Tab-separated table of C-alpha atoms in Angstrom:
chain	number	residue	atom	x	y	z
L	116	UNK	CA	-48.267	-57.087	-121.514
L	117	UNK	CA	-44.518	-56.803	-122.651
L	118	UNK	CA	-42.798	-54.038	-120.964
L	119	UNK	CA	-42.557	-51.563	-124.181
L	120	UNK	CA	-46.981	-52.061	-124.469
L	121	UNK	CA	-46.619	-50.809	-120.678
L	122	UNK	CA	-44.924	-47.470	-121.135
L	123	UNK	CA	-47.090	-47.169	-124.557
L	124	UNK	CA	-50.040	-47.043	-122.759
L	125	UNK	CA	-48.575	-44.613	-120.276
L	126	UNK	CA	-47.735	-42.520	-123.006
L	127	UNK	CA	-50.794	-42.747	-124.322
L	128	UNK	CA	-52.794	-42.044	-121.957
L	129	UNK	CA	-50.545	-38.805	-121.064
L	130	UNK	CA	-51.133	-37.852	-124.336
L	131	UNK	CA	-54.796	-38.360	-124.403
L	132	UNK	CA	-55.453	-36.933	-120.923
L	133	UNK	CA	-56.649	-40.641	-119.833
L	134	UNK	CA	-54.014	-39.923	-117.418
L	135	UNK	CA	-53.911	-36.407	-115.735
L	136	UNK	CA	-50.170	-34.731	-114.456
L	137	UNK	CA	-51.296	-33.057	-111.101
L	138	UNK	CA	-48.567	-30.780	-109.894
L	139	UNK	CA	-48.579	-30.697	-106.226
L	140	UNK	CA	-45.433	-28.293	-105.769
L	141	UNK	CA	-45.459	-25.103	-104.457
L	142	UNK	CA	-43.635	-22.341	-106.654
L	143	UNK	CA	-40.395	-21.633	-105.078
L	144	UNK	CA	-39.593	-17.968	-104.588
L	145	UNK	CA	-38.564	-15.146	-102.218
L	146	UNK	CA	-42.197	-15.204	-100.663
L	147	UNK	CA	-41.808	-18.787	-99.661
L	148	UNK	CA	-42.718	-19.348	-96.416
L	149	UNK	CA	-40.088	-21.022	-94.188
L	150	UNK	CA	-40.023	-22.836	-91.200
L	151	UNK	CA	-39.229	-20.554	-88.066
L	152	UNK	CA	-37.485	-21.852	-85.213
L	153	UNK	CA	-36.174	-20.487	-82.334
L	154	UNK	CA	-34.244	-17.440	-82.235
L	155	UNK	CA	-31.215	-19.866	-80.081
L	156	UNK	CA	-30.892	-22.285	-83.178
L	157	UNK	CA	-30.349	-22.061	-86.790
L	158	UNK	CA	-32.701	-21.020	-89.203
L	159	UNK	CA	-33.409	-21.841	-92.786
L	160	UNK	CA	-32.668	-19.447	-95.668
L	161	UNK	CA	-35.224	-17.626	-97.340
L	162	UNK	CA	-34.810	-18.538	-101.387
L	163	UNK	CA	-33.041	-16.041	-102.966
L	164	UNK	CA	-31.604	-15.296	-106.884
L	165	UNK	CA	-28.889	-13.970	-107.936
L	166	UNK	CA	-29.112	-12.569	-111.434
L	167	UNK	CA	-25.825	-13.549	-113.493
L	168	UNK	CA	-26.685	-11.723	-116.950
L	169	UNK	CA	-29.680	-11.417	-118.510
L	170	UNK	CA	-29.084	-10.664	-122.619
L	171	UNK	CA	-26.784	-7.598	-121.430
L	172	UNK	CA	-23.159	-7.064	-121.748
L	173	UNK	CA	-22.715	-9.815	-118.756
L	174	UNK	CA	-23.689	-12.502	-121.261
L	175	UNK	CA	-25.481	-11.056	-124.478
L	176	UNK	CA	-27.364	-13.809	-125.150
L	177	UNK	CA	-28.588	-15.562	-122.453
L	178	UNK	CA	-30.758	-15.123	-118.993
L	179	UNK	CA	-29.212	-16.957	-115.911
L	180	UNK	CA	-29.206	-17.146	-111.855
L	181	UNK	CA	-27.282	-18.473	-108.985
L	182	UNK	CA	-29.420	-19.285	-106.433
L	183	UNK	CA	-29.557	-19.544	-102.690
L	184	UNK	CA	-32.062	-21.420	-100.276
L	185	UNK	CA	-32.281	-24.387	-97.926
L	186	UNK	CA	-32.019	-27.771	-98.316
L	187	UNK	CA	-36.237	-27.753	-96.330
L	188	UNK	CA	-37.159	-24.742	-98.120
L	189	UNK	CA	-40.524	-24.743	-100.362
L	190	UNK	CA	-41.913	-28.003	-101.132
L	191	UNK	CA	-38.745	-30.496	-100.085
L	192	UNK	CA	-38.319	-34.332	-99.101
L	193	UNK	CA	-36.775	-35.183	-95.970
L	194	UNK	CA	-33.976	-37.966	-96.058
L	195	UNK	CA	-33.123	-40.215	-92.687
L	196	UNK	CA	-29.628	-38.199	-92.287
L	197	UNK	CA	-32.190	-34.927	-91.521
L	198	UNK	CA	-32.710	-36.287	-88.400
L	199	UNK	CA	-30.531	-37.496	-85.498
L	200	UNK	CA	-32.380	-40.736	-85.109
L	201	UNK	CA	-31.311	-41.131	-88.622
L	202	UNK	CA	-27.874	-39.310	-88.539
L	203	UNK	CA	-26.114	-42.734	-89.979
L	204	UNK	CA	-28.938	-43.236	-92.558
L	205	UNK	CA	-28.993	-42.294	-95.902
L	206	UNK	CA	-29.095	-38.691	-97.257
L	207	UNK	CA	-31.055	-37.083	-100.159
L	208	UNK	CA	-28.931	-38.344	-102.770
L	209	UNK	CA	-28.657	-42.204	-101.744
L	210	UNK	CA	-32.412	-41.942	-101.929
L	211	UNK	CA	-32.489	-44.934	-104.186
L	212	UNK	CA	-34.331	-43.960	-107.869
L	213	UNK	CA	-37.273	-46.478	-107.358
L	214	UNK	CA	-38.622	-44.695	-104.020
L	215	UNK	CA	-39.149	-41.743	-105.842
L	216	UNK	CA	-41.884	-43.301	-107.686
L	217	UNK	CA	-44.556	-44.383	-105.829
L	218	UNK	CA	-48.406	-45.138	-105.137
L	219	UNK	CA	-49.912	-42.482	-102.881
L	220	UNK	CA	-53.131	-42.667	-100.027
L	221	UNK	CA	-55.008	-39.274	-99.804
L	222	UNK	CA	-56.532	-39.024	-96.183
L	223	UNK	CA	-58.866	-35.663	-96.299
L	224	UNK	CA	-58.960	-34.342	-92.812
L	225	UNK	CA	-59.839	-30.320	-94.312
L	226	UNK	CA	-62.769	-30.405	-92.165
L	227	UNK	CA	-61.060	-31.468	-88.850
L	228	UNK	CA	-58.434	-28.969	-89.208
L	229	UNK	CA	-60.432	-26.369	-90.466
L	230	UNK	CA	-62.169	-26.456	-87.069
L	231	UNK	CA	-59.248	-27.061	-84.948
L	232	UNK	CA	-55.553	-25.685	-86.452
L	233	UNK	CA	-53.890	-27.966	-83.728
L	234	UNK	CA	-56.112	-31.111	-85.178
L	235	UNK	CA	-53.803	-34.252	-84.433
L	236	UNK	CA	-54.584	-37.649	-86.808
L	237	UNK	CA	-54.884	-40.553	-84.559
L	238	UNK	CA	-53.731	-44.199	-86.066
L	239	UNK	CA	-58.113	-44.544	-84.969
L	240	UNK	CA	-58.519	-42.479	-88.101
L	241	UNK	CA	-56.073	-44.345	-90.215
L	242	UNK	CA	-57.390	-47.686	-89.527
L	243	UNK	CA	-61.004	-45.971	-90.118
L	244	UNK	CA	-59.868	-44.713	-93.660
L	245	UNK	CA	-58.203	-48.696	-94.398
L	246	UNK	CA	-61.884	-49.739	-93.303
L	247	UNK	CA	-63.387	-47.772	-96.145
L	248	UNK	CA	-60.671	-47.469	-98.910
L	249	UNK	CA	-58.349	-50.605	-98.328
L	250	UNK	CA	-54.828	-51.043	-96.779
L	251	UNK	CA	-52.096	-48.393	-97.270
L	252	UNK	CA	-50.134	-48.884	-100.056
L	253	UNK	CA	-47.029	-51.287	-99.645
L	254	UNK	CA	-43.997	-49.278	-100.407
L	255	UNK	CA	-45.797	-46.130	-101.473
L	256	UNK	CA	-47.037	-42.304	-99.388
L	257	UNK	CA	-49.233	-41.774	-97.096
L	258	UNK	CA	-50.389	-37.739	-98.224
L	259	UNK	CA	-52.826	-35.805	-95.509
L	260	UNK	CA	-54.942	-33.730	-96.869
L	261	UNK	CA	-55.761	-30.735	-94.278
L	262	UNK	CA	-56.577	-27.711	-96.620
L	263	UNK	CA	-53.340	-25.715	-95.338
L	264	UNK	CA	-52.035	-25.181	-99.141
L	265	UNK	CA	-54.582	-22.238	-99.356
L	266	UNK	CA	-52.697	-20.683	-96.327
L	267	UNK	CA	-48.940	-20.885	-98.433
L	268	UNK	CA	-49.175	-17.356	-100.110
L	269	UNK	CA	-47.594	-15.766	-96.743
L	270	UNK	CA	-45.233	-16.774	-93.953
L	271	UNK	CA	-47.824	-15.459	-90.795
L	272	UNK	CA	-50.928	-17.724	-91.985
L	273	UNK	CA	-49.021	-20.460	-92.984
L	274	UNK	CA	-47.020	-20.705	-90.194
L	275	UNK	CA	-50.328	-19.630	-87.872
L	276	UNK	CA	-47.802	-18.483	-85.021
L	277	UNK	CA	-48.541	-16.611	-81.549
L	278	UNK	CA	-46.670	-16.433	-78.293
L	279	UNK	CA	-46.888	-20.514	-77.777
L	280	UNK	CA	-45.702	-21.590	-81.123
L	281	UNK	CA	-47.104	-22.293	-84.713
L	282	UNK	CA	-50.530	-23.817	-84.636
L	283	UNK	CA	-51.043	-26.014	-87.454
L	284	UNK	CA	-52.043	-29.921	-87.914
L	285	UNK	CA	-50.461	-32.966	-87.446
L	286	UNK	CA	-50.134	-36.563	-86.898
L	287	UNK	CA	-49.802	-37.703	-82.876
L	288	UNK	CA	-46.610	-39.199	-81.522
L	289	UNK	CA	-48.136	-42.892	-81.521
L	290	UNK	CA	-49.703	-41.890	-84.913
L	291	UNK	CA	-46.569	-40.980	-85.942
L	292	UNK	CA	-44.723	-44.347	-84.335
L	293	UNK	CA	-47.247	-46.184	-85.805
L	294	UNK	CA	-46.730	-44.542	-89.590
L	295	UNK	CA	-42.845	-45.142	-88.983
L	296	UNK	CA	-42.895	-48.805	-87.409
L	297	UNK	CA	-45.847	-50.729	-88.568
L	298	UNK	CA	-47.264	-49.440	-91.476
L	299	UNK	CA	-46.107	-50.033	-94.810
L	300	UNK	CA	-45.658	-46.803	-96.498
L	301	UNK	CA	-42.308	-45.424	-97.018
L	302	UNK	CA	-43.298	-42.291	-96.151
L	303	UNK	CA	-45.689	-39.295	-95.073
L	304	UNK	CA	-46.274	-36.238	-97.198
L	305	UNK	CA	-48.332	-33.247	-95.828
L	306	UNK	CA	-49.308	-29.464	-97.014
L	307	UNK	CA	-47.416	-27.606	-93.982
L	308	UNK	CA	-44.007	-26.057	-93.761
L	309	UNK	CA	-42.556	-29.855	-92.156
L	310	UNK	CA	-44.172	-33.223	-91.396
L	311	UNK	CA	-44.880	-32.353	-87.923
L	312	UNK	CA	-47.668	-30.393	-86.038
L	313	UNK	CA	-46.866	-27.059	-85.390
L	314	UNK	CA	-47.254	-27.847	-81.730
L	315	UNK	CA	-44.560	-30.716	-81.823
L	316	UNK	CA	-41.938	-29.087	-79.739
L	317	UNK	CA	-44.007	-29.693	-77.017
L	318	UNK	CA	-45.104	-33.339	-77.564
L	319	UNK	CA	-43.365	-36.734	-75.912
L	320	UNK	CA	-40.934	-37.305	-77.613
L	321	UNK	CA	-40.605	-33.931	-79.332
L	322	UNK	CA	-40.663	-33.603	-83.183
L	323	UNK	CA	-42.375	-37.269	-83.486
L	324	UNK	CA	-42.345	-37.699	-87.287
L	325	UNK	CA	-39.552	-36.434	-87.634
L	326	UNK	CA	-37.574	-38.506	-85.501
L	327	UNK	CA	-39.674	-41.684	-86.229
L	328	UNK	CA	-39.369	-41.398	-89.802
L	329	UNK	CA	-36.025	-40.825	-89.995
L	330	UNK	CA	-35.004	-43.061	-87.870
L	331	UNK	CA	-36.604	-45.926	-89.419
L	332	UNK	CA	-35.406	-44.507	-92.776
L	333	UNK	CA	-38.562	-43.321	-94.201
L	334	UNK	CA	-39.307	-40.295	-95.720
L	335	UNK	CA	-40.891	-36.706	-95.898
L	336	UNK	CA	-42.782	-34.442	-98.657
L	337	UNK	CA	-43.818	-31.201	-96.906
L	338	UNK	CA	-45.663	-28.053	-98.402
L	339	UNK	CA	-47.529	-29.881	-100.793
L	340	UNK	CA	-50.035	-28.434	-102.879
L	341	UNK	CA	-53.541	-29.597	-104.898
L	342	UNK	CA	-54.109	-32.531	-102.866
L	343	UNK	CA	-57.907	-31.599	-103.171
L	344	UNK	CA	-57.704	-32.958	-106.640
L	345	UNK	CA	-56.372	-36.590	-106.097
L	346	UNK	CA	-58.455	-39.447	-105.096
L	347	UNK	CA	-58.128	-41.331	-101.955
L	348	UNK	CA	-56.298	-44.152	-103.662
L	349	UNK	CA	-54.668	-45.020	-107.140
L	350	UNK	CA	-52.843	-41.697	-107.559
L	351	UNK	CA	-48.860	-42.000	-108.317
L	352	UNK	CA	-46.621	-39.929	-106.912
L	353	UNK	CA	-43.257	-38.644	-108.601
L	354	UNK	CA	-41.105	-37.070	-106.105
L	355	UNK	CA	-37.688	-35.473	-107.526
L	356	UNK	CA	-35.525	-33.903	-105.036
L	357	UNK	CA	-31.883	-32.560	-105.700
L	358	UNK	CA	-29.399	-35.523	-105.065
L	359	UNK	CA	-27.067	-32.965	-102.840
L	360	UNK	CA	-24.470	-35.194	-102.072
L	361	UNK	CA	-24.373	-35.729	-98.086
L	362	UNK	CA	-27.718	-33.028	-98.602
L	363	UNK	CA	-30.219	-33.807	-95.535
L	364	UNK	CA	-33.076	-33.116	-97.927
L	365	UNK	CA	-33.961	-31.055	-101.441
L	366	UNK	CA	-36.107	-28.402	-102.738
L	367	UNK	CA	-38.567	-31.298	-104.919
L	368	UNK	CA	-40.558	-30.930	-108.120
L	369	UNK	CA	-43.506	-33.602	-106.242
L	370	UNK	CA	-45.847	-34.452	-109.218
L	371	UNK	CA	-49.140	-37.137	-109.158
L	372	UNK	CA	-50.456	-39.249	-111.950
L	373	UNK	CA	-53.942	-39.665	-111.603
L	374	UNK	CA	-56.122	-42.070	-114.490
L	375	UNK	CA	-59.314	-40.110	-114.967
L	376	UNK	CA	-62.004	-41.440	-116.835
């Protein structure tokens, strides 16, 4: 099939509804939760507009903003450069334009975390979902599902915070070596404010996806959304973050194309 039959039948099948356009980004706004670190560091910036004129004297005729907010505010991708194991990597707008399109792996562990907010995937359960669904995707994401998009209308659930940190779900350190290292994904997308457990401050070494990720240039998609509604394989991801030149990471529009029958 010639390339121009190719994007036909994509085209097609958009049109049709052969081929469904999940959106798996959470809408950006002032209720946003954000990522809450300690009160000795630097913190994110809530997303804010800033109305410029709205069909009034300011500009009769048109309705515009400025805008303020993070780079990891809201659904975002993580470059290498976010990270000091990655701090001579790449940043957000290197990213090169093939990576952002991409085969995904759903692993559903809703259940697991539902029961247990600190619920840690183990590369046991990744091997155990290869052993039913096939290998992870060479050069694509691998997306855990833990139900924590129904928490993202409010900063105290989603966070899930009391006096010893956020509790919220993760993957292990040696999970997270493993993801980084040996597997063959090019990165790890999950439905909480970053890629790692809430509980990762405390683990050996601390913050382990981030700092295995980045520093073996791979990538993260946080605060995703709807990952209920993709199947376990054969969903395509579309992941387009701001190219911020020397940015560490970007607000994203992620988006999934899923072939339904």
């Amino acid at each position: 099939m010639s390339p121009q039959s190719v994007l036909a039948a994509l085209t097609t099948g958009l049109r049709s509804g052969a081929i469904e356009v999940v959106d798996l980004t959470s809408p950006l706004s002032s209720a946003t939760p954000v990522i809450q670190l300690p009160a000795e560091f630097g913190q994110t910036a809530v997303f804010e507009l800033e109305e410029i004129s709205r069909y009034d004297n300011r500009g009769p005729a048109w309705y515009w903003n400025n805008f303020r907010s993070g780079e990891h505010t809201g659904t975002h991708f993580d470059a290498p450069n976010h990270w000091v194991t990655g701090k001579d990597l790449t940043d957000v707008a290197s990213v090169p334009a093939g990576r952002l399109i991409a085969p995904a792996a759903v692993l559903d562990f809703s259940a697991e975390a539902g029961a247990d907010p600190d619920f840690l995937v183990e590369v046991e359960h990744v091997k155990a979902w290869e052993a039913e669904n096939g290998p992870l995707p060479e050069g694509g994401w691998l997306l855990v599902r833990t139900g924590w998009d129904a928490r993202s209308h409010a900063q105290e659930p989603f966070l899930n915070a009391d006096a010893s940190g956020p509790h919220t779900p993760g993957l292990s350190p040696e999970c997270a070596r493993w993801v980084a290292e040996e597997s063959p994904v090019i990165g790890l997308g999950v439905e909480t404010v970053g890629t790692d457990a809430g509980q990762a401050p405390s683990f050996d070494p601390a913050f382990p996806c981030h700092s295995s990720l980045m520093g073996s240039g791979k990538y993260g998609l946080t605060q995703l959304q709807n990952l209920s509604v993709l199947p376990p394989t054969g969903a395509v991801i579309i992941a387009g973050p701001l190219p911020i030149v020397t940015g560490s990471g970007a607000p994203a529009r992620v988006l999934a194309l899923v072939e339904r029958s």
